[in-house]
Coordinates of C-alpha atoms in Angstrom, one line a residue:
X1263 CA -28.5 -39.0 51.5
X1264 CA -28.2 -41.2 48.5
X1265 CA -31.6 -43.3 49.1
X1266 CA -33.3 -39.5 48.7
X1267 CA -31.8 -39.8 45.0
X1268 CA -32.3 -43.2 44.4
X1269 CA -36.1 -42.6 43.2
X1270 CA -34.9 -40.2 40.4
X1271 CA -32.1 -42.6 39.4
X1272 CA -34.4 -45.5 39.0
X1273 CA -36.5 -43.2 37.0
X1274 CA -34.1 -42.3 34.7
X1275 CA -33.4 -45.4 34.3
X1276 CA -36.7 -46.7 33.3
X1277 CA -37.3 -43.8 30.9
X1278 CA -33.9 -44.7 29.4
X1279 CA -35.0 -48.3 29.0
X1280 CA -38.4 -46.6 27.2
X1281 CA -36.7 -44.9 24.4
X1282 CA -36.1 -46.7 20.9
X1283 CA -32.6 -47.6 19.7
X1284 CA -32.9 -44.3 17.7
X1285 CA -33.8 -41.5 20.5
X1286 CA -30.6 -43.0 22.4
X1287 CA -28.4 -42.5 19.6
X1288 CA -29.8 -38.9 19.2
X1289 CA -29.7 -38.1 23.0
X1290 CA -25.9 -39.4 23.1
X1291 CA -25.0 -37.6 19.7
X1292 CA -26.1 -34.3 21.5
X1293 CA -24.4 -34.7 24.8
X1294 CA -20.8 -35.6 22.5
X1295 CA -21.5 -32.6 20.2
X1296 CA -21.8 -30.7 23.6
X1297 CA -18.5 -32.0 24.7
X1298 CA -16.9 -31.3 21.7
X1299 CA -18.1 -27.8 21.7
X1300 CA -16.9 -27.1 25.1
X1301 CA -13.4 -28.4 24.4
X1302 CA -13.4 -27.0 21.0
X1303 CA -14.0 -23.3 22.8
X1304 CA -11.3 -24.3 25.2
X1305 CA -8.3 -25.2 22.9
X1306 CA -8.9 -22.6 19.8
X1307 CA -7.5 -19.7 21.6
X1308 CA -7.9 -16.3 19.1
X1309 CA -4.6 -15.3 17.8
X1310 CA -3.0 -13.1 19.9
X1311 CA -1.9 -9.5 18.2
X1312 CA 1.0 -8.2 19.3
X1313 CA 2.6 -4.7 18.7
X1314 CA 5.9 -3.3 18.8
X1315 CA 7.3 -2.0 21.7
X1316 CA 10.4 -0.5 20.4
X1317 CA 12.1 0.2 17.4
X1318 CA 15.6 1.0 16.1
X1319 CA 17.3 -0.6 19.0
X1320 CA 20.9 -1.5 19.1
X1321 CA 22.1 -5.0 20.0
X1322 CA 22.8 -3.9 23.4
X1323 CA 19.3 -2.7 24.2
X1324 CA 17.7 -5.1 22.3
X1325 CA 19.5 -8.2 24.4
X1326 CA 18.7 -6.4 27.9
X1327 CA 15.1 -5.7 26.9
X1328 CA 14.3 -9.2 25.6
X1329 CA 16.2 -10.4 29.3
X1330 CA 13.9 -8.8 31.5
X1331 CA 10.6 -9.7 29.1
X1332 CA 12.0 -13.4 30.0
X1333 CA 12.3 -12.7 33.2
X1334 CA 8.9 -12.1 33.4
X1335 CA 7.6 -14.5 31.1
X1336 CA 6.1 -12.3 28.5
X1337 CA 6.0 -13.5 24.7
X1338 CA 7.5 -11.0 22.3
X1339 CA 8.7 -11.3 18.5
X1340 CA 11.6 -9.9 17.1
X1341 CA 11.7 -8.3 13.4
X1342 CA 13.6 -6.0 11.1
X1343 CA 17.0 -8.0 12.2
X1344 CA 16.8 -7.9 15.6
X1345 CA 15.8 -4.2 16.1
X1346 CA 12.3 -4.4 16.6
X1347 CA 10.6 -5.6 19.6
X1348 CA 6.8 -6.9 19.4
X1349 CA 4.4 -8.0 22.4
X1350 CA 1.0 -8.7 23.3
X1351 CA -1.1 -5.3 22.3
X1352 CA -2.5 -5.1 26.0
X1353 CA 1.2 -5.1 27.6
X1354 CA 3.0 -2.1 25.6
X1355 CA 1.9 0.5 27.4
X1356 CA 3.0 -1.4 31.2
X1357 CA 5.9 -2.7 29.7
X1358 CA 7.6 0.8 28.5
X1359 CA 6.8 2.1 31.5
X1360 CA 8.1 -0.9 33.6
X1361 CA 11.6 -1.0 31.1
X1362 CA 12.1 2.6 31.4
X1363 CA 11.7 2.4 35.6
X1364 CA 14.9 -0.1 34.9
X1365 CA 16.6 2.8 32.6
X1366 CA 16.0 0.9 29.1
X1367 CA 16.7 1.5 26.2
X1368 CA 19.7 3.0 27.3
X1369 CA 20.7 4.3 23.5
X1370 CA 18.1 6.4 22.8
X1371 CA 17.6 9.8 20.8
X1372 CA 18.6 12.4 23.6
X1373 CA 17.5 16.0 23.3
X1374 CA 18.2 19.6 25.6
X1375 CA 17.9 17.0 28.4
X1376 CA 21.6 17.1 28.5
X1377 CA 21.4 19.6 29.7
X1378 CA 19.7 18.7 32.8
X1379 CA 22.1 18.3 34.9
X1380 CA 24.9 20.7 35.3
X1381 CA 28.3 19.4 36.3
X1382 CA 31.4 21.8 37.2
X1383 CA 34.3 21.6 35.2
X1384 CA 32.7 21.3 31.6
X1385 CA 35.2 22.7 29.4
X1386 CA 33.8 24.8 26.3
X1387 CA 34.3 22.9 23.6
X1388 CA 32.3 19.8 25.9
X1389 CA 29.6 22.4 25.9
X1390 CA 29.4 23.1 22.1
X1391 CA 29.6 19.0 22.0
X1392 CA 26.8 18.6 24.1
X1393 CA 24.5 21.7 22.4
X1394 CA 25.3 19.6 19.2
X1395 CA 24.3 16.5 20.2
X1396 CA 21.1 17.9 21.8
X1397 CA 19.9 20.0 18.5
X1398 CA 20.6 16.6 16.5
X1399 CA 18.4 14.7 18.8
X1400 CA 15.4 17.7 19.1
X1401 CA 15.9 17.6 15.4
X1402 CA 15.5 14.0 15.0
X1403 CA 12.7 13.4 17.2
X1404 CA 10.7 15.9 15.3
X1405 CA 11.6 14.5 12.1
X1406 CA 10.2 11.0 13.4
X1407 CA 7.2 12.3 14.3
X1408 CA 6.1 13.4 10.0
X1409 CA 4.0 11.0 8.6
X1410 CA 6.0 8.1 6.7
X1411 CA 9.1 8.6 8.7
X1412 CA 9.7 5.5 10.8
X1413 CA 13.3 7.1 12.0
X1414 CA 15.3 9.9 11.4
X1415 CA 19.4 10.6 12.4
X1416 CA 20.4 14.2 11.8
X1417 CA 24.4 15.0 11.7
X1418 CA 25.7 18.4 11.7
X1419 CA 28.5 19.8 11.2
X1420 CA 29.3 23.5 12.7
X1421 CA 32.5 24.8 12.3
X1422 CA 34.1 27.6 14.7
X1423 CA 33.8 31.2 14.2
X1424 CA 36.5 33.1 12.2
X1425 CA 37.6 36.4 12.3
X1426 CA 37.4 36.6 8.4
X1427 CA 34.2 36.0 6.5
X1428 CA 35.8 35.2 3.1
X1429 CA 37.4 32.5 5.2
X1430 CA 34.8 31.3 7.3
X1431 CA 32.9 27.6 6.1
X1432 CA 30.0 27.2 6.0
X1433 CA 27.6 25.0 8.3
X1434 CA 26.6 21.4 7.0
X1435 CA 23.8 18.9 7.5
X1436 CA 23.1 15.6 6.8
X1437 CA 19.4 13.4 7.1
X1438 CA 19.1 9.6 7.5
X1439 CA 15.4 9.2 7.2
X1440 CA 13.6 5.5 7.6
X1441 CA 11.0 5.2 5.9
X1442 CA 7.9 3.4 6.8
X1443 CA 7.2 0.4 4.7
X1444 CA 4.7 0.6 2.0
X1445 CA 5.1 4.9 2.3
X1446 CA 7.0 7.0 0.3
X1447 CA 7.6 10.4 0.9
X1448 CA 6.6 12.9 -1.7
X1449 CA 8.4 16.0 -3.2
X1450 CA 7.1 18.6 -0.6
X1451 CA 7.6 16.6 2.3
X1452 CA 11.3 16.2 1.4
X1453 CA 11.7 20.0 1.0
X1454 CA 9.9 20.4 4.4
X1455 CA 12.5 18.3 6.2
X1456 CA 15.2 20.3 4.3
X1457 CA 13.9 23.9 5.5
X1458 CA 12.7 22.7 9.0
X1459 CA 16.8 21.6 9.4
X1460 CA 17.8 24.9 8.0
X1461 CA 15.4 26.7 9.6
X1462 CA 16.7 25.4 13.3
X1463 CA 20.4 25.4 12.9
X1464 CA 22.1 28.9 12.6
X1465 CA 23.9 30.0 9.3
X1466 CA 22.6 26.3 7.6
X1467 CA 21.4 27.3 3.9
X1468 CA 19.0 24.8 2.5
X1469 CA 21.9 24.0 -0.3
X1470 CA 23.9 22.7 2.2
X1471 CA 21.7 20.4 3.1
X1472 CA 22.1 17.0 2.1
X1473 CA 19.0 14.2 2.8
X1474 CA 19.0 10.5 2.5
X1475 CA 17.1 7.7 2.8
X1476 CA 17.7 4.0 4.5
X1477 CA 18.8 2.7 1.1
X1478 CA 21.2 5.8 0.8
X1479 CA 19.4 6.8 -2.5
X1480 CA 19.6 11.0 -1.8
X1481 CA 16.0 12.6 -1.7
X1482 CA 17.7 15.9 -1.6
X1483 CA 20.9 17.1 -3.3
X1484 CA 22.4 20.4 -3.0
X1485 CA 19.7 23.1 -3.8
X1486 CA 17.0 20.7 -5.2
X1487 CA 15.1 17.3 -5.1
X1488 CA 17.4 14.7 -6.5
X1489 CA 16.3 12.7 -9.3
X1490 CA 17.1 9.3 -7.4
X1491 CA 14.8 10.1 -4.7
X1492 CA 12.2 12.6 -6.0
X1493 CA 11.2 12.9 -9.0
X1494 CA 11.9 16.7 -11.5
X1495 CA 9.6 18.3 -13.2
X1496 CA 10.9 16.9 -17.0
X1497 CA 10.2 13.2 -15.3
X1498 CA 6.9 14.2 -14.0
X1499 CA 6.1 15.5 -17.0
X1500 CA 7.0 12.2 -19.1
X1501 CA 5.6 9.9 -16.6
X1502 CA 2.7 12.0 -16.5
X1503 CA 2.1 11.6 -20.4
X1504 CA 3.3 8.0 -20.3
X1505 CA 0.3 7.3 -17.8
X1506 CA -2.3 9.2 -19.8
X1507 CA -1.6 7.9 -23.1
X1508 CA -1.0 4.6 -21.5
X1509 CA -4.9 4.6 -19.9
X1510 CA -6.2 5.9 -23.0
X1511 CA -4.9 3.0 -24.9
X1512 CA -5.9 0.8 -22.3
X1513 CA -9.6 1.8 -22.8
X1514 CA -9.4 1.6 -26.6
X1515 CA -7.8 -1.9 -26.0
X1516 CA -10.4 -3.2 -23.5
X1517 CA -13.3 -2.3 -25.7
X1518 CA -11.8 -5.3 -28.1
X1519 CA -10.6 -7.7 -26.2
X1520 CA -12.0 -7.0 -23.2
X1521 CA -11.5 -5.9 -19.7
X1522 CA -8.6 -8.1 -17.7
X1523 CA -7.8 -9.4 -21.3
X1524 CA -4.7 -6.2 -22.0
X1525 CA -2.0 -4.5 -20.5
X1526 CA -0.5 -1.4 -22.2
X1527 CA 2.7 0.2 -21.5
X1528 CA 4.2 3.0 -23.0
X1529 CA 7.5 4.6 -23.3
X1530 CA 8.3 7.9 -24.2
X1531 CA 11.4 10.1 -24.8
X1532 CA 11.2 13.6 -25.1
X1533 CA 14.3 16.7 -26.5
X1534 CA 13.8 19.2 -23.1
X1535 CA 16.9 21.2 -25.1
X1536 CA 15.0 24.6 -25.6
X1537 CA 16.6 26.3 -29.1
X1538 CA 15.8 29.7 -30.7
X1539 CA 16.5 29.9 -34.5
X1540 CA 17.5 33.9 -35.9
X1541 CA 16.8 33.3 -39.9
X1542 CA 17.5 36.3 -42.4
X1543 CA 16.3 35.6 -46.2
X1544 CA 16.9 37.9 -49.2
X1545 CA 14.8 37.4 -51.9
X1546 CA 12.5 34.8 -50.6
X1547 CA 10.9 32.2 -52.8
X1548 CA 12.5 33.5 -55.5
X1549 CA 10.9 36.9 -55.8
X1550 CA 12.8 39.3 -58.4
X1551 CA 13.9 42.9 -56.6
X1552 CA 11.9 45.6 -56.9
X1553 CA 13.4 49.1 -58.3
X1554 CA 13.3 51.7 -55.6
X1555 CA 14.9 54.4 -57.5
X1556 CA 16.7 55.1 -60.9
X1557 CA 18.7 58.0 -62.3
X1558 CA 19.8 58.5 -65.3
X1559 CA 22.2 61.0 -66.9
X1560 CA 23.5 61.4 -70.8
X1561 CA 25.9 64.8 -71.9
X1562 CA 26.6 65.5 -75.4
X1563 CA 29.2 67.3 -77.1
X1564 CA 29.6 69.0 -80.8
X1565 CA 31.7 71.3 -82.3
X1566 CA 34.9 72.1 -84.9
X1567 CA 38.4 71.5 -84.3
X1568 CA 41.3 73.1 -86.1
X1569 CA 44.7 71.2 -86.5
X1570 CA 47.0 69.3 -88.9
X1571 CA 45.4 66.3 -90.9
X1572 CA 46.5 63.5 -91.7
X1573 CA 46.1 59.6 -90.2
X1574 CA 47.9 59.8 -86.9
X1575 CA 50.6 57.4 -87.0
X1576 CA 54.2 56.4 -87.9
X1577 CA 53.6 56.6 -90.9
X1578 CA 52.4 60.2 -91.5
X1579 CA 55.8 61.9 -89.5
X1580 CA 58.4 60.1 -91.6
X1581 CA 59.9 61.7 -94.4
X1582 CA 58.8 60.0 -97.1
X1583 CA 55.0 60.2 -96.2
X1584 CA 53.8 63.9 -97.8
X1585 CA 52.5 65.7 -95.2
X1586 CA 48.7 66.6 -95.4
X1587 CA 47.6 70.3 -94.9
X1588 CA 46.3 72.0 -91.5
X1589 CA 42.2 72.2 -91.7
X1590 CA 39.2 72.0 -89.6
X1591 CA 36.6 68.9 -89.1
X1592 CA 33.8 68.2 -87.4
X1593 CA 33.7 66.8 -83.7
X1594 CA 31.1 65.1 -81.4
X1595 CA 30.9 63.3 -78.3
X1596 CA 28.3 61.9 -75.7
X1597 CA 28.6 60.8 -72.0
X1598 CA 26.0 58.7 -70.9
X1599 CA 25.4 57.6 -67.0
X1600 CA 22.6 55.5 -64.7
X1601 CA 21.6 54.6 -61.7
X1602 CA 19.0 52.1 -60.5
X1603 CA 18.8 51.5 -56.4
X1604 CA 16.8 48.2 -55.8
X1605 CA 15.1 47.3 -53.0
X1606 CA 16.0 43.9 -51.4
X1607 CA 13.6 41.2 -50.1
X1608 CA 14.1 40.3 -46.7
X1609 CA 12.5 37.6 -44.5
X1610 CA 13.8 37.9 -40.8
X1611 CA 11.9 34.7 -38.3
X1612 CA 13.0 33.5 -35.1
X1613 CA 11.7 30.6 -34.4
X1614 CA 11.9 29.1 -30.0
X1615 CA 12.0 25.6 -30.0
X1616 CA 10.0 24.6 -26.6
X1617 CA 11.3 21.7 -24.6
X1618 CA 9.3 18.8 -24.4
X1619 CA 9.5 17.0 -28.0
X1620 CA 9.1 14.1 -28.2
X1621 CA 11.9 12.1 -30.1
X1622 CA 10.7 8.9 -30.2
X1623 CA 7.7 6.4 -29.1
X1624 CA 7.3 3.1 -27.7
X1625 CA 4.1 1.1 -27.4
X1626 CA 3.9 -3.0 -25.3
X1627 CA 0.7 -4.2 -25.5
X1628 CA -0.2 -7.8 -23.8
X1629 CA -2.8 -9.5 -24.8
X1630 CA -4.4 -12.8 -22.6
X1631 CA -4.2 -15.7 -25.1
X1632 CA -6.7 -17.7 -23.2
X1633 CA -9.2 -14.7 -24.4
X1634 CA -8.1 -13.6 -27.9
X1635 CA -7.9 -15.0 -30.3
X1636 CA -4.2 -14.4 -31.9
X1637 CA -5.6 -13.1 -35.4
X1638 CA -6.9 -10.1 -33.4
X1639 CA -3.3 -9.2 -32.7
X1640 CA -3.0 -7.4 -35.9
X1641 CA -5.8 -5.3 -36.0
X1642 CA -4.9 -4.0 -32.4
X1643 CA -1.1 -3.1 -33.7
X1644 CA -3.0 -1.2 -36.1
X1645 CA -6.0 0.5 -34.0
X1646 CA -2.8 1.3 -31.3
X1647 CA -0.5 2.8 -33.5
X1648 CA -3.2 5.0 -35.0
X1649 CA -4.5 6.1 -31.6
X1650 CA -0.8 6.7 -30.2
X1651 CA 0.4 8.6 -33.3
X1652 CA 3.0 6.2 -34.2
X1653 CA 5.9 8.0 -37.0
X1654 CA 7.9 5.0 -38.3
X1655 CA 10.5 7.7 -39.6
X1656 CA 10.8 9.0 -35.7
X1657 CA 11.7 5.7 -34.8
X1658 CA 8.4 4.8 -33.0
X1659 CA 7.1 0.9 -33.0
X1660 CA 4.5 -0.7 -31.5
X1661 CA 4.9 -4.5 -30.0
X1662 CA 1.8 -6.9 -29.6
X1663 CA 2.3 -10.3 -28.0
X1664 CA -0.2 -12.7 -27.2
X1665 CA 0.6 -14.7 -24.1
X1666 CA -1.2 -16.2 -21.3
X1667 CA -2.1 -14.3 -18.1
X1668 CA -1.2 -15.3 -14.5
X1669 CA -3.9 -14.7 -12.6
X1670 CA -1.8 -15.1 -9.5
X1671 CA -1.2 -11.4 -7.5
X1672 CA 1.4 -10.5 -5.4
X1673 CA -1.4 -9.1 -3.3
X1674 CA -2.8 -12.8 -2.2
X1675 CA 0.6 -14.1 -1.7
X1676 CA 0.6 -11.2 1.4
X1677 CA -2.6 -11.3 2.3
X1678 CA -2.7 -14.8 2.5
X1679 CA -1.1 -15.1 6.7
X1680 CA -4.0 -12.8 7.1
X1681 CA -6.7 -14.1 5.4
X1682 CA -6.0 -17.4 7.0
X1683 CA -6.0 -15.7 10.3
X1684 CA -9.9 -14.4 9.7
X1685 CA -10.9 -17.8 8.3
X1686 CA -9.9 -19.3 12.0
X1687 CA -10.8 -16.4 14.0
X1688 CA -14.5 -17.2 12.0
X1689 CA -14.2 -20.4 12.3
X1690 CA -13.9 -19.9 16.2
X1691 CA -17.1 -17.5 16.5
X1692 CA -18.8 -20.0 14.1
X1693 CA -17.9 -23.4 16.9
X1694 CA -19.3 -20.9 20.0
X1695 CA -22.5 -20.0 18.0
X1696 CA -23.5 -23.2 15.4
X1697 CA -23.0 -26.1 17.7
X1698 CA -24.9 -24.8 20.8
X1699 CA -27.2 -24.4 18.4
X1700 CA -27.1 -27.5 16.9
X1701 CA -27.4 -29.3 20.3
X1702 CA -30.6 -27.5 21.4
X1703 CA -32.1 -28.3 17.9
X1704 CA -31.6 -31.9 18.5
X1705 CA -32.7 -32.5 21.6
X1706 CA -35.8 -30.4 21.1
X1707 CA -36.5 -32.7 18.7
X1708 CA -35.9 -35.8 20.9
X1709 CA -38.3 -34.0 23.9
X1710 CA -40.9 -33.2 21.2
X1711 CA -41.2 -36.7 19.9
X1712 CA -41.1 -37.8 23.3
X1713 CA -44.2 -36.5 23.9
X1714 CA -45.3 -37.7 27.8
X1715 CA -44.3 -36.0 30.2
X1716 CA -42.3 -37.1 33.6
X1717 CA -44.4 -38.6 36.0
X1718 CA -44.1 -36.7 39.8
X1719 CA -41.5 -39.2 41.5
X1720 CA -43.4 -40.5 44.4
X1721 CA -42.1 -39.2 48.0
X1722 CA -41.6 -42.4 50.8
X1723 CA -41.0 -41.9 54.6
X1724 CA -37.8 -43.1 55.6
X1725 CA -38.8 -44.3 59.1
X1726 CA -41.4 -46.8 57.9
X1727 CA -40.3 -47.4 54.2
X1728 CA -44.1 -47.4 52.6
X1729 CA -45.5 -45.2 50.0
X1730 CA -47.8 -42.7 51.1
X1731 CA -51.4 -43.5 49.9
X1732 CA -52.6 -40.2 47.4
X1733 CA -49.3 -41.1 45.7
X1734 CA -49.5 -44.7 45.5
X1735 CA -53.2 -43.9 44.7
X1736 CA -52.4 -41.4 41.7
X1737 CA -49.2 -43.4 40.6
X1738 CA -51.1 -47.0 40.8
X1739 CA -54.5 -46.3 39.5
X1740 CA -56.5 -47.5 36.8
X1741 CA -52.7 -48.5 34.8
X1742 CA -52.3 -52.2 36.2
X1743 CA -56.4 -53.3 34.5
X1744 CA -56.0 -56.5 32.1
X1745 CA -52.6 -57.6 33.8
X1746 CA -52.9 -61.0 34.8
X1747 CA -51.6 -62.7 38.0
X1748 CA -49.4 -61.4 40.5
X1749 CA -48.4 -58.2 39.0
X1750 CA -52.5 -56.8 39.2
X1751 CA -53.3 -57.8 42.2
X1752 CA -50.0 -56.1 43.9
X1753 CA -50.2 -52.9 41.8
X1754 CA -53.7 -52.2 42.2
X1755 CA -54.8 -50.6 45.5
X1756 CA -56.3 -52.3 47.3
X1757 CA -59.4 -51.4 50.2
X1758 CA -56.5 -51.8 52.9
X1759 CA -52.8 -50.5 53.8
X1760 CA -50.8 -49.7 50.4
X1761 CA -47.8 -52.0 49.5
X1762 CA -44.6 -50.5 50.6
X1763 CA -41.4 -49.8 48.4
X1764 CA -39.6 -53.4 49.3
X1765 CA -42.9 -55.1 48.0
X1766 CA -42.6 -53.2 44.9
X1767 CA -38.9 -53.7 44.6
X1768 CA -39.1 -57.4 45.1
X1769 CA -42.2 -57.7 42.3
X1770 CA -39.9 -56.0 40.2
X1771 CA -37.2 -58.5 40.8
X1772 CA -39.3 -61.5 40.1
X1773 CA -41.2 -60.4 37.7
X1774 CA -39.4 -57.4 35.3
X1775 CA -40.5 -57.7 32.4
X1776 CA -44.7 -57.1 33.8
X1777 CA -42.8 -53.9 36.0
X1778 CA -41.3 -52.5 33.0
X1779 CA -44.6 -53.1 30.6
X1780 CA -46.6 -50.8 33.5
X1781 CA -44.0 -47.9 33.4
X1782 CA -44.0 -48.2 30.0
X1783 CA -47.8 -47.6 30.1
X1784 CA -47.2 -44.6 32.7
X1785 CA -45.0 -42.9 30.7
X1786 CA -47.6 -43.4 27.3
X1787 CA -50.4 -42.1 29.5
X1788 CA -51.7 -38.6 29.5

């Protein structure tokens, strides 16, 4: 079997000794690039995504789950201290099913499904136990399924009947939510969980409903949205301005210095105390009153009186004073009386104070020093306080630092895992594509510069061991003219029998250097 071969090998061989120093460096170039793109396919394995399986498992369930995943020797991850789970994407949907065959997690959120099973002697109050626990867990499994709720733990608190209302308390509820990270749960979504509780438990007002998150900040408090978790309406109203003015300044900024050369904040307070201001003023701005009505009223009285004269006095009734004689005189009088009503000046204003005032003004403006020039500072202190309406008596000031910028973001720092996970994963694709490639390309060039083709290897019988004649007639003609000695008369054919394979080989072993100079001249030949 291997003397059928041997033809080819020896072939091989004389086309390998054909080729320059340079075509066997490029032929064995390509075959170790091919190797090393083989094994380079083999060991860079992509990265292997995984997914979480469960969540919010307690130690126990977590240490049986991660037992039977070892079991079966099935890589997993564990995060969020122990209570999260992770394996391979493709597994999670087998492996729940396979872990809850075996009953885990055993601690999970149970509904009505208490209910299930009915068991004799169940006492009343085990009953109103057990309707509790299953309207927590409905509850809670509904809240988990909102969007941004990782989790949710619902506690209630239902008190027995009384016979007297004015003694009867009222029914309480408290929410754990978990929030998914990187979401935050807005105003209405918070009021939604609120009603949907109060809405499922009998005699629960919304005001008695209390809601919380993982951090135990309170999203709702009471009748409202708390101010720790969700924002009122006088913070969304300052926040709001803060932002606007904030952006507007921004843009007036950037147009100086340039864009990514400033970073404005702003800082506002603002009076919400709404007043209302009754005023009366008499006489305003010094006007003089204005007569409304006068009256005036003069009597006059003449006439004679009859009677003793004399100057009224002491002296006129002692004895030594001569009394005067009884006579009549003249008399007159005159009453005179007025009256003058005025009417006042009045000014009544009431004046309502809205709430919203602002009371005083802050302005941080940050200016990259490796861009601005710090005399520039100044004139954007001034072009800021204009646009902001800056009142030094308020209190209002506005700060301008030049400083330089760190161009470093949060944002690569997490993305970075990531990012080096696509450069690999590109890498990878790049290997499986480029250096096939690459091999082709160079031996294409080596076979196009290598322009002659193979010559048809030349078929023997095995019985007798001689070389047919059309092949030794095709293989041996017309290449062996102007070789001298030995070598041209046994290669060319001659009138009789054709020389067999062993007459060839040992020409070749005597004389190798004629042998390899006529293959060489085969292979150059058209």
């Amino acid at each position: 079997m291997l003397r059928r071969f041997m033809p080819y090998w020896e072939l091989l061989r004389e086309r390998w000794d054909g080729l320059s120093q340079n075509r066997r460096v490029a032929i064995v170039a390509v075959g170790l690039t091919a190797i090393f793109a083989v094994a380079l396919l083999l060991l860079i394995q992509p990265p292997q995504q995984y997914a979480p399986l469960y969540s919010g498992l307690s130690a126990d369930d977590a240490a049986a789950i991660i037992e039977q995943l070892r079991q079966q020797g099935i890589p997993y991850k564990l995060s969020n201290d122990g209570t999260t789970i992770s394996v391979p994407a493709d597994q999670v949907a087998k492996l729940r099913l396979a872990l809850a065959a075996q009953g885990l997690p055993k601690s999970g959120t149970l509904g009505f499904e208490l209910f299930d099973r009915s068991s004799f002697g169940v006492t009343d109050f085990q009953q109103r136990v057990n309707y509790q626990r299953a309207l927590e867990g409905e509850l809670a499994r509904t809240i988990s399924q909102l969007d941004g709720v990782r989790s949710a733990r619902v506690h209630l608190v239902i008190p027995e009947q009384s016979l007297f209302t004015e003694q009867q308390q009222p029914t309480t509820a408290a929410v754990v939510l978990q929030v998914k990270p990187g979401s935050r749960l807005t105003d209405e979504q918070v009021r939604g969980v609120v009603h949907l509780v109060s809405a499922a438990v009998p005699g629960l007002q919304p005001e008695h409903v209390t809601v919380v998150d993982e951090s135990g900040s309170a999203l709702w408090s009471g009748g409202g949205v708390a101010a720790a978790g969700g924002m009122s309406d006088h913070l969304k109203a300052q926040r709001a301005f803060e932002t606007a003015m904030a952006t507007q300044l921004q843009t007036i900024v950037a147009r100086v210095v340039g864009n990514n050369n400033a970073a404005v904040q702003v800082s506002a307070s603002f009076d919400w105390d709404q007043r209302q201001v009754d005023s009366e003023i008499f006489s305003p701005n010094g006007t003089q009153p204005q007569v409304r009505s006068q009256q005036e009223r003069v009597q006059t009285t003449e006439g004679t009186a009859t009677g003793p004269i004399g100057v009224p006095g002491v002296d006129s009734n002692v004895d030594t004073y001569q009394e005067g004689a009884a006579g009549q005189h003249q008399q007159r009088s005159e009453l005179r009386e007025s009256t003058v009503n005025y009417e006042l000046s009045r000014q009544v204003e009431r004046v309502v104070q809205a709430p919203g005032k602002i009371q005083r003004l802050s302005v941080a403006v940050v200016l990259n020093s490796a861009a601005v020039d710090p005399a520039v500072a100044e004139h954007v202190r001034e072009l800021v306080a204009a646009a902001a309406g800056i009142v030094p008596e308020r209190g209002d000031q506005v700060t301008v630092s030049v400083v330089p910028f760190n161009t470093a973001t949060a944002v690569e720092a997490v993305a970075g895992p990531a990012l080096m996970d696509r450069v690999l994963e590109v890498a990878r694709i790049g290997a499986m594509v480029l250096i096939p490639l690459l091999a082709l390309l160079i031996a294409w060039r080596v076979l196009a510069a290598q322009r002659t083709p193979l010559p048809p290897v030349p078929r023997y019988d095995v019985a007798t061991d001689v070389l047919p004649g059309p092949a030794a007639a095709a293989g041996l003609g017309g290449s062996a003219v102007g070789l001298p000695g030995q070598a041209e008369a046994a290669l060319k054919p001659p009138s009789g029998p054709p020389p067999t394979l062993r007459e060839l080989q040992e020409l070749a072993k005597k004389d190798p250097a004629t042998v390899a100079h006529v293959v060489r001249a085969w292979l150059n030949e058209e």
